[in-house]
Amino acid sequence: MINVCYRFFKYDSGLVESLRRVYGSDLEKFFEAIRKPGKRLYVRVNTILANRDYVVESMAKKNIFALKDPILDEAIYFNVEGPFDVPMGKSLVIVDKRTAESVILGANVYVPGVLKILGKATVNDYVTVVSPMMEPVGWGVLKINPSSIGKLKKGLAVEIKASRYKTTKIRELEEYKMGLLYEQSLPAMITSVILEPEPGETIVDMCAAPGGKTTHIYQLTRGRAKLYAFDHSKSKINKLKEEIRRLKMRNITVQKADSRYLHVDYPFLKGKVDKIVLDPPCSAIGVRPKLYDEKKYSDIINFAGYQFQFFKPAYELLKKNGILVYSTCTVTLEENENLLGKIVEKYRFDVEKISFRKIGSPGVKEEFKNYVLRFHPHVHDTPGYFIAKLEKF
Ligand code: SAH
């Protein structure tokens, strides 16, 4: 049975109950926060190529103002302004959900993201860009002929002139093209910091693409760890390789693999790995901005079952006293604290106390409360995020 929760979130009653176990009477506040982008857009400086002060100053000379994060030395952020009203054009361009969620921050629309054009607009007319739920997210100039939709494969479709929120377009910066910047949320950066990777160690990223954590670990070890990055998707592996090239990093072993079977397919790694980061697919309920969403409690259970399968290879690969950092961009107990409960029951893993406490909240369940780290969108103005540290014994 589908229950319409907070108009934009079609979650069944099982999922709503599950989220209430986490947020109680704050659930509405949580939903309100994930509909919007955070007030800061976080970017990691590639400290292998340049230092943070240099990057911030050289951008400031071009009137691009980044701020230095007080918590992490490699993090900078750009302010996100808004919400602004989006002008209504006579014609509407309906884009897919993902495109709408980036247009809302000022990104342009490219051909693959367009679903339909309504009205009589033609090239160079102003149009309003709307989500599949017809919510206006941006306004700009149409760059393609509506009759060519379906024939064109790529290219600019709408050049956005006004959007609901505004921030720096990272991907268009010269510094980005030079490989000095990587867009990444603060909790995602904190995950690799908690791993405390060291030069000389053997480190595995089990679900690596597009490479946020892999490339951060590379930085933290100054490129001097034996770093393996696995992912099972061919297209995402290509994206990961492209990012590694853009950031000018070398000697990362990138392999297409189903990481649930690494202990079978990579027997030479068994008992040889010092540290592992495991950031598996999850229900992504913490990801923002999220214009709308539709999910069932059974989806959550399926994700948790899938996540569980990565712990056997992780256990087999690690040396004794090896460290596993587990992270998700979701908030359910089933994929986070409860999953840890099942892991420590089945494998010889201890949940370790995370000492990094400069930002974030304790866990939700008594059992691991002061061990794990949680981020709440309506409290920390970050994505909803979970980090745990385990040690093999
Ligand atoms: N850690 C990444 C984000 C990972 S998203 C970063 O920080 O940038 C989860 C990834 O898990 C996806 O890229 C997906 O392709 C991959 N994945 C899903 N199932 C997998 C499996 N069985 N084995 C390896 N990778 C898998």
Tab-separated table of C-alpha atoms and ligand atoms in Angstrom:
chain	number	residue	atom	x	y	z
A	1	MET	CA	0.000	0.000	0.000
A	2	ILE	CA	1.453	3.355	-1.066
A	3	ASN	CA	1.207	6.174	1.396
A	4	VAL	CA	1.759	9.735	0.174
A	5	CYS	CA	4.140	11.199	2.708
A	6	TYR	CA	4.893	14.883	2.496
A	7	ARG	CA	3.442	15.182	-1.031
A	8	PHE	CA	6.716	14.585	-2.892
A	9	PHE	CA	7.729	11.334	-1.227
A	10	LYS	CA	5.803	8.253	-2.218
A	11	TYR	CA	7.056	5.859	0.426
A	12	ASP	CA	4.940	2.923	1.619
A	13	SER	CA	3.925	2.721	5.275
A	14	GLY	CA	6.719	0.262	6.097
A	15	LEU	CA	9.336	2.715	4.884
A	16	VAL	CA	7.720	5.678	6.634
A	17	GLU	CA	7.712	3.683	9.892
A	18	SER	CA	11.344	2.766	9.311
A	19	LEU	CA	12.259	6.451	8.875
A	20	ARG	CA	10.217	7.379	11.969
A	21	ARG	CA	12.378	5.001	13.981
A	22	VAL	CA	15.292	7.220	13.005
A	23	TYR	CA	13.758	10.696	13.017
A	24	GLY	CA	10.592	10.475	15.151
A	25	SER	CA	8.755	13.786	15.135
A	26	ASP	CA	11.589	15.406	13.115
A	27	LEU	CA	10.727	13.375	10.026
A	28	GLU	CA	8.975	16.314	8.310
A	29	LYS	CA	12.047	18.482	8.926
A	30	PHE	CA	14.208	15.776	7.383
A	31	PHE	CA	11.993	15.604	4.257
A	32	GLU	CA	11.973	19.389	3.946
A	33	ALA	CA	15.786	19.485	4.117
A	34	ILE	CA	16.432	16.807	1.489
A	35	ARG	CA	14.155	18.562	-1.024
A	36	LYS	CA	16.646	21.451	-1.045
A	37	PRO	CA	20.369	21.646	-1.761
A	38	GLY	CA	22.622	22.396	1.209
A	39	LYS	CA	23.805	25.983	1.679
A	40	ARG	CA	27.355	24.941	0.835
A	41	LEU	CA	28.597	23.099	-2.232
A	42	TYR	CA	31.711	21.173	-1.148
A	43	VAL	CA	34.756	20.555	-3.297
A	44	ARG	CA	38.001	18.744	-2.509
A	45	VAL	CA	41.275	20.308	-3.587
A	46	ASN	CA	43.633	17.868	-5.287
A	47	THR	CA	46.523	18.497	-2.911
A	48	ILE	CA	48.782	16.303	-5.041
A	49	LEU	CA	48.791	19.057	-7.665
A	50	ALA	CA	48.269	22.279	-5.697
A	51	ASN	CA	47.781	23.572	-2.192
A	52	ARG	CA	44.443	24.904	-0.993
A	53	ASP	CA	45.557	28.494	-0.393
A	54	TYR	CA	46.961	28.720	-3.908
A	55	VAL	CA	43.741	27.396	-5.475
A	56	VAL	CA	41.500	29.689	-3.405
A	57	GLU	CA	43.638	32.746	-4.154
A	58	SER	CA	43.979	32.094	-7.857
A	59	MET	CA	40.193	31.700	-8.166
A	60	ALA	CA	39.584	34.848	-6.092
A	61	LYS	CA	41.651	36.845	-8.621
A	62	LYS	CA	39.007	35.832	-11.169
A	63	ASN	CA	36.163	36.763	-8.793
A	64	ILE	CA	35.333	33.149	-8.007
A	65	PHE	CA	34.975	33.024	-4.269
A	66	ALA	CA	35.580	29.736	-2.508
A	67	LEU	CA	35.800	29.456	1.268
A	68	LYS	CA	38.183	27.265	3.214
A	69	ASP	CA	36.452	24.646	5.328
A	70	PRO	CA	37.472	24.899	8.997
A	71	ILE	CA	37.334	21.115	9.562
A	72	LEU	CA	39.223	19.537	6.662
A	73	ASP	CA	42.424	21.027	5.226
A	74	GLU	CA	41.662	19.820	1.711
A	75	ALA	CA	38.030	21.017	1.626
A	76	ILE	CA	36.633	24.231	0.197
A	77	TYR	CA	33.037	25.248	-0.438
A	78	PHE	CA	30.980	27.632	-2.513
A	79	ASN	CA	27.885	29.290	-1.122
A	80	VAL	CA	24.552	28.249	-2.575
A	81	GLU	CA	22.063	31.113	-2.881
A	82	GLY	CA	18.296	30.976	-3.166
A	83	PRO	CA	15.555	29.961	-3.431
A	84	PHE	CA	14.627	32.348	-6.239
A	85	ASP	CA	11.404	32.401	-8.221
A	86	VAL	CA	11.773	30.802	-11.636
A	87	PRO	CA	10.224	32.878	-14.456
A	88	MET	CA	7.464	31.084	-16.368
A	89	GLY	CA	7.986	30.946	-20.134
A	90	LYS	CA	5.190	30.070	-22.571
A	91	SER	CA	6.909	26.842	-23.451
A	92	LEU	CA	8.046	24.117	-21.094
A	93	VAL	CA	10.948	21.721	-21.395
A	94	ILE	CA	10.312	18.613	-19.308
A	95	VAL	CA	13.572	17.000	-18.202
A	96	ASP	CA	14.292	13.767	-16.353
A	97	LYS	CA	14.579	13.754	-12.567
A	98	ARG	CA	18.380	13.716	-12.433
A	99	THR	CA	18.663	16.604	-14.872
A	100	ALA	CA	16.028	18.582	-12.931
A	101	GLU	CA	18.021	18.043	-9.738
A	102	SER	CA	21.112	19.618	-11.315
A	103	VAL	CA	19.269	22.386	-13.216
A	104	ILE	CA	17.826	23.489	-9.866
A	105	LEU	CA	21.413	24.534	-8.971
A	106	GLY	CA	21.997	26.286	-12.290
A	107	ALA	CA	23.386	23.530	-14.537
A	108	ASN	CA	22.569	23.619	-18.258
A	109	VAL	CA	20.310	21.029	-19.888
A	110	TYR	CA	21.901	18.602	-22.358
A	111	VAL	CA	19.976	16.658	-24.975
A	112	PRO	CA	19.896	13.240	-23.229
A	113	GLY	CA	18.109	14.821	-20.226
A	114	VAL	CA	15.174	16.203	-22.243
A	115	LEU	CA	11.940	14.205	-22.088
A	116	LYS	CA	9.535	16.492	-23.923
A	117	ILE	CA	9.019	20.062	-25.129
A	118	LEU	CA	5.541	21.571	-24.637
A	119	GLY	CA	4.513	24.756	-26.519
A	120	LYS	CA	5.665	26.516	-29.650
A	121	ALA	CA	9.195	27.496	-28.667
A	122	THR	CA	11.931	27.310	-31.234
A	123	VAL	CA	15.710	27.924	-31.216
A	124	ASN	CA	16.718	30.962	-29.100
A	125	ASP	CA	13.293	31.318	-27.393
A	126	TYR	CA	13.073	31.454	-23.609
A	127	VAL	CA	11.684	28.332	-21.981
A	128	THR	CA	10.972	27.141	-18.454
A	129	VAL	CA	12.557	23.856	-17.452
A	130	VAL	CA	10.340	21.621	-15.317
A	131	SER	CA	10.755	18.271	-13.572
A	132	PRO	CA	8.638	15.246	-14.602
A	133	MET	CA	6.280	16.387	-11.778
A	134	MET	CA	5.999	19.750	-13.612
A	135	GLU	CA	7.866	21.640	-10.918
A	136	PRO	CA	9.803	24.637	-12.388
A	137	VAL	CA	13.552	24.398	-11.709
A	138	GLY	CA	15.125	26.775	-14.230
A	139	TRP	CA	14.608	29.222	-17.079
A	140	GLY	CA	16.797	29.780	-20.107
A	141	VAL	CA	17.352	29.806	-23.853
A	142	LEU	CA	16.372	26.847	-25.994
A	143	LYS	CA	19.351	25.787	-28.109
A	144	ILE	CA	17.841	23.015	-30.198
A	145	ASN	CA	14.987	22.714	-32.613
A	146	PRO	CA	12.109	20.847	-30.848
A	147	SER	CA	11.607	18.686	-33.927
A	148	SER	CA	15.144	17.340	-33.543
A	149	ILE	CA	14.354	15.720	-30.168
A	150	GLY	CA	14.747	11.979	-30.600
A	151	LYS	CA	17.179	12.463	-33.485
A	152	LEU	CA	19.982	14.274	-31.648
A	153	LYS	CA	22.152	12.223	-29.272
A	154	LYS	CA	24.056	14.970	-27.463
A	155	GLY	CA	24.684	18.694	-27.196
A	156	LEU	CA	23.373	21.683	-25.279
A	157	ALA	CA	19.558	21.803	-25.139
A	158	VAL	CA	18.831	24.727	-22.790
A	159	GLU	CA	21.315	27.354	-21.641
A	160	ILE	CA	20.098	28.151	-18.123
A	161	LYS	CA	19.862	31.874	-17.250
A	162	ALA	CA	17.955	31.635	-13.959
A	163	SER	CA	17.428	28.778	-11.547
A	164	ARG	CA	15.813	28.096	-8.203
A	165	TYR	CA	19.238	28.045	-6.521
A	166	LYS	CA	22.526	29.490	-7.707
A	167	THR	CA	26.099	28.426	-7.158
A	168	THR	CA	29.454	28.208	-8.902
A	169	LYS	CA	29.501	25.873	-11.909
A	170	ILE	CA	32.448	23.765	-10.787
A	171	ARG	CA	32.843	21.780	-13.983
A	172	GLU	CA	33.312	24.924	-16.043
A	173	LEU	CA	36.199	26.240	-13.947
A	174	GLU	CA	39.687	26.195	-15.405
A	175	GLU	CA	40.892	24.736	-12.075
A	176	TYR	CA	38.477	21.828	-12.519
A	177	LYS	CA	39.749	21.101	-16.017
A	178	MET	CA	43.321	21.235	-14.700
A	179	GLY	CA	42.416	18.498	-12.198
A	180	LEU	CA	42.709	20.665	-9.094
A	181	LEU	CA	39.119	20.126	-7.915
A	182	TYR	CA	36.820	17.201	-7.143
A	183	GLU	CA	33.200	17.803	-6.177
A	184	GLN	CA	32.425	15.753	-3.071
A	185	SER	CA	30.237	16.146	0.019
A	186	LEU	CA	31.839	16.802	3.383
A	187	PRO	CA	30.721	13.462	4.939
A	188	ALA	CA	32.125	11.593	1.904
A	189	MET	CA	35.487	13.295	2.486
A	190	ILE	CA	35.345	12.519	6.192
A	191	THR	CA	34.889	8.805	5.346
A	192	SER	CA	38.374	8.572	3.796
A	193	VAL	CA	39.870	10.642	6.630
A	194	ILE	CA	38.431	8.166	9.159
A	195	LEU	CA	40.127	5.316	7.260
A	196	GLU	CA	43.484	6.976	8.121
A	197	PRO	CA	45.255	5.502	5.103
A	198	GLU	CA	49.059	5.444	5.330
A	199	PRO	CA	51.820	5.296	2.681
A	200	GLY	CA	53.012	1.749	2.098
A	201	GLU	CA	49.685	0.125	2.996
A	202	THR	CA	47.613	-2.117	0.736
A	203	ILE	CA	44.175	-0.517	0.457
A	204	VAL	CA	41.030	-1.681	-1.367
A	205	ASP	CA	38.027	0.408	-2.399
A	206	MET	CA	35.347	-2.233	-3.053
A	207	CYS	CA	32.753	0.012	-4.739
A	208	ALA	CA	34.958	2.700	-6.162
A	209	ALA	CA	33.348	4.477	-9.117
A	210	PRO	CA	33.328	7.368	-9.898
A	211	GLY	CA	36.307	7.512	-7.547
A	212	GLY	CA	35.638	10.137	-4.892
A	213	LYS	CA	37.059	8.034	-2.086
A	214	THR	CA	39.745	6.278	-4.150
A	215	THR	CA	41.249	9.559	-5.319
A	216	HIS	CA	41.001	11.052	-1.842
A	217	ILE	CA	42.848	8.043	-0.365
A	218	TYR	CA	45.493	8.563	-3.051
A	219	GLN	CA	45.927	12.141	-1.833
A	220	LEU	CA	46.062	11.178	1.830
A	221	THR	CA	48.827	8.652	1.113
A	222	ARG	CA	50.629	10.995	-1.326
A	223	GLY	CA	50.196	8.259	-3.944
A	224	ARG	CA	52.366	5.894	-1.921
A	225	ALA	CA	49.851	3.183	-0.999
A	226	LYS	CA	49.127	0.076	-3.089
A	227	LEU	CA	45.618	1.108	-4.015
A	228	TYR	CA	43.026	-1.198	-5.640
A	229	ALA	CA	39.768	0.249	-6.968
A	230	PHE	CA	37.024	-2.229	-7.903
A	231	ASP	CA	33.624	-1.638	-9.441
A	232	HIS	CA	31.339	-3.978	-11.339
A	233	SER	CA	29.965	-1.506	-13.857
A	234	LYS	CA	31.862	-1.158	-17.140
A	235	SER	CA	30.616	2.376	-17.805
A	236	LYS	CA	31.364	3.499	-14.258
A	237	ILE	CA	34.858	1.998	-14.475
A	238	ASN	CA	35.410	4.135	-17.561
A	239	LYS	CA	34.231	7.211	-15.668
A	240	LEU	CA	36.571	6.300	-12.787
A	241	LYS	CA	39.547	5.974	-15.154
A	242	GLU	CA	38.672	9.311	-16.735
A	243	GLU	CA	38.607	10.970	-13.288
A	244	ILE	CA	41.951	9.428	-12.307
A	245	ARG	CA	43.412	10.810	-15.557
A	246	ARG	CA	41.880	14.252	-14.991
A	247	LEU	CA	43.381	14.379	-11.487
A	248	LYS	CA	46.746	13.178	-12.893
A	249	MET	CA	47.065	10.284	-10.454
A	250	ARG	CA	49.055	7.142	-11.277
A	251	ASN	CA	49.515	3.596	-10.116
A	252	ILE	CA	45.957	2.988	-8.961
A	253	THR	CA	44.938	-0.556	-9.929
A	254	VAL	CA	41.441	-0.254	-11.417
A	255	GLN	CA	39.588	-3.518	-12.052
A	256	LYS	CA	36.090	-4.384	-13.164
A	257	ALA	CA	34.907	-6.958	-10.641
A	258	ASP	CA	31.913	-8.098	-8.658
A	259	SER	CA	33.320	-7.283	-5.246
A	260	ARG	CA	31.077	-9.812	-3.524
A	261	TYR	CA	33.516	-12.429	-4.829
A	262	LEU	CA	36.892	-10.686	-4.482
A	263	HIS	CA	38.130	-13.454	-2.162
A	264	VAL	CA	37.455	-15.968	-4.929
A	265	ASP	CA	38.597	-13.911	-7.922
A	266	TYR	CA	41.626	-12.249	-6.284
A	267	PRO	CA	43.024	-14.987	-4.024
A	268	PHE	CA	46.437	-13.256	-3.891
A	269	LEU	CA	44.808	-10.462	-1.858
A	270	LYS	CA	43.491	-12.798	0.862
A	271	GLY	CA	44.865	-11.776	4.259
A	272	LYS	CA	47.065	-9.137	2.605
A	273	VAL	CA	44.988	-5.963	2.853
A	274	ASP	CA	45.526	-3.317	5.564
A	275	LYS	CA	42.470	-1.182	4.947
A	276	ILE	CA	39.207	-1.352	3.024
A	277	VAL	CA	36.604	1.249	2.221
A	278	LEU	CA	33.154	-0.166	1.496
A	279	ASP	CA	30.650	2.327	0.073
A	280	PRO	CA	28.074	0.005	-1.527
A	281	PRO	CA	24.852	0.836	-3.367
A	282	CYS	CA	22.178	1.983	-0.905
A	283	SER	CA	18.686	3.448	-0.950
A	284	ALA	CA	20.310	6.923	-1.161
A	285	ILE	CA	17.571	8.496	0.927
A	286	GLY	CA	20.087	11.027	2.281
A	287	VAL	CA	21.078	12.380	-1.151
A	288	ARG	CA	19.980	15.957	-1.807
A	289	PRO	CA	18.491	17.877	-3.501
A	290	LYS	CA	15.812	15.288	-4.174
A	291	LEU	CA	12.765	16.768	-5.894
A	292	TYR	CA	10.654	13.690	-5.260
A	293	ASP	CA	11.136	9.994	-4.633
A	294	GLU	CA	9.266	6.712	-4.734
A	295	LYS	CA	10.380	3.685	-2.712
A	296	LYS	CA	9.067	0.742	-0.743
A	297	TYR	CA	10.237	-0.843	2.472
A	298	SER	CA	11.071	-3.988	0.490
A	299	ASP	CA	13.631	-1.933	-1.492
A	300	ILE	CA	15.406	-1.138	1.777
A	301	ILE	CA	15.452	-4.797	2.791
A	302	ASN	CA	16.855	-5.728	-0.620
A	303	PHE	CA	19.633	-3.139	-0.332
A	304	ALA	CA	20.515	-4.371	3.165
A	305	GLY	CA	20.720	-7.957	1.856
A	306	TYR	CA	23.007	-6.837	-0.960
A	307	GLN	CA	25.232	-4.786	1.380
A	308	PHE	CA	25.613	-7.774	3.710
A	309	GLN	CA	27.228	-9.776	0.905
A	310	PHE	CA	30.269	-7.485	0.712
A	311	PHE	CA	31.426	-8.259	4.244
A	312	LYS	CA	32.586	-11.815	3.583
A	313	PRO	CA	35.138	-10.782	0.925
A	314	ALA	CA	36.090	-7.772	3.074
A	315	TYR	CA	36.765	-10.077	6.011
A	316	GLU	CA	38.728	-12.558	3.889
A	317	LEU	CA	40.911	-9.893	2.272
A	318	LEU	CA	41.861	-8.047	5.445
A	319	LYS	CA	44.892	-8.883	7.556
A	320	LYS	CA	44.286	-9.525	11.236
A	321	ASN	CA	43.585	-6.115	12.850
A	322	GLY	CA	42.856	-4.716	9.397
A	323	ILE	CA	40.375	-1.828	9.207
A	324	LEU	CA	37.130	-1.613	7.247
A	325	VAL	CA	35.308	1.701	6.904
A	326	TYR	CA	31.683	1.304	5.833
A	327	SER	CA	29.662	4.265	4.558
A	328	THR	CA	26.249	4.940	3.048
A	329	CYS	CA	24.387	8.011	1.829
A	330	THR	CA	21.223	6.749	3.441
A	331	VAL	CA	19.593	6.981	6.834
A	332	THR	CA	17.655	3.748	7.498
A	333	LEU	CA	18.637	1.575	10.463
A	334	GLU	CA	18.293	-1.485	8.236
A	335	GLU	CA	21.211	-0.387	6.019
A	336	ASN	CA	23.269	1.079	8.851
A	337	GLU	CA	23.267	0.212	12.581
A	338	ASN	CA	21.105	-2.916	12.189
A	339	LEU	CA	23.342	-4.186	9.400
A	340	LEU	CA	26.389	-3.732	11.650
A	341	GLY	CA	24.589	-5.791	14.307
A	342	LYS	CA	24.261	-8.662	11.821
A	343	ILE	CA	27.882	-8.324	10.703
A	344	VAL	CA	29.392	-8.543	14.185
A	345	GLU	CA	27.189	-11.565	14.894
A	346	LYS	CA	28.473	-13.422	11.839
A	347	TYR	CA	32.082	-12.248	11.352
A	348	ARG	CA	34.999	-11.602	13.672
A	349	PHE	CA	34.698	-7.838	13.323
A	350	ASP	CA	34.570	-5.322	16.179
A	351	VAL	CA	32.907	-1.963	15.695
A	352	GLU	CA	35.544	0.638	16.586
A	353	LYS	CA	34.898	4.023	18.144
A	354	ILE	CA	35.267	6.780	15.549
A	355	SER	CA	37.398	9.439	17.203
A	356	PHE	CA	36.670	12.107	14.555
A	357	ARG	CA	33.943	14.174	16.260
A	358	LYS	CA	34.372	17.676	14.835
A	359	ILE	CA	31.017	17.400	13.066
A	360	GLY	CA	28.263	14.775	12.938
A	361	SER	CA	26.046	13.025	15.472
A	362	PRO	CA	26.132	9.723	17.330
A	363	GLY	CA	24.310	6.681	15.957
A	364	VAL	CA	20.617	6.146	16.451
A	365	LYS	CA	20.653	2.798	18.255
A	366	GLU	CA	21.964	2.428	21.787
A	367	GLU	CA	24.269	-0.426	20.775
A	368	PHE	CA	26.597	1.552	18.484
A	369	LYS	CA	25.584	5.053	19.516
A	370	ASN	CA	28.991	6.391	20.499
A	371	TYR	CA	30.881	4.394	17.893
A	372	VAL	CA	29.430	5.394	14.522
A	373	LEU	CA	29.026	8.815	12.917
A	374	ARG	CA	25.793	10.120	11.410
A	375	PHE	CA	25.036	13.250	9.428
A	376	HIS	CA	21.515	14.672	9.354
A	377	PRO	CA	20.444	17.060	6.536
A	378	HIS	CA	18.251	19.196	8.809
A	379	VAL	CA	20.896	19.362	11.557
A	380	HIS	CA	24.290	19.512	9.811
A	381	ASP	CA	23.103	20.830	6.434
A	382	THR	CA	24.918	17.934	4.728
A	383	PRO	CA	23.516	14.914	2.905
A	384	GLY	CA	22.132	12.204	5.207
A	385	TYR	CA	25.159	9.961	5.756
A	386	PHE	CA	26.455	7.102	7.891
A	387	ILE	CA	30.043	6.040	8.672
A	388	ALA	CA	31.242	3.069	10.718
A	389	LYS	CA	34.715	1.693	11.387
A	390	LEU	CA	35.302	-2.018	11.942
A	391	GLU	CA	38.383	-3.972	12.903
A	392	LYS	CA	38.978	-7.618	12.032
A	393	PHE	CA	40.051	-9.707	15.025
B	1	SAH	N1	32.680	5.154	-3.503
B	1	SAH	C1	32.245	5.909	-4.663
B	1	SAH	C2	30.731	5.838	-4.866
B	1	SAH	C3	30.203	4.425	-4.916
B	1	SAH	S1	28.514	4.283	-5.432
B	1	SAH	C4	32.750	7.344	-4.514
B	1	SAH	O1	33.104	7.752	-3.401
B	1	SAH	O2	32.837	8.055	-5.524
B	1	SAH	C5	28.364	2.548	-5.435
B	1	SAH	C6	29.115	1.854	-6.543
B	1	SAH	O3	29.026	0.449	-6.299
B	1	SAH	C7	28.574	2.066	-7.951
B	1	SAH	O4	29.568	2.653	-8.748
B	1	SAH	C8	28.245	0.654	-8.441
B	1	SAH	O5	28.578	0.449	-9.802
B	1	SAH	C9	29.107	-0.204	-7.548
B	1	SAH	N2	28.659	-1.603	-7.344
B	1	SAH	C10	27.408	-2.073	-7.188
B	1	SAH	N3	27.411	-3.405	-7.000
B	1	SAH	C11	28.706	-3.808	-7.044
B	1	SAH	C12	29.364	-5.062	-6.944
B	1	SAH	N4	28.676	-6.186	-6.730
B	1	SAH	N5	30.708	-5.103	-7.042
B	1	SAH	C13	31.423	-3.958	-7.265
B	1	SAH	N6	30.847	-2.751	-7.373
B	1	SAH	C14	29.511	-2.662	-7.272
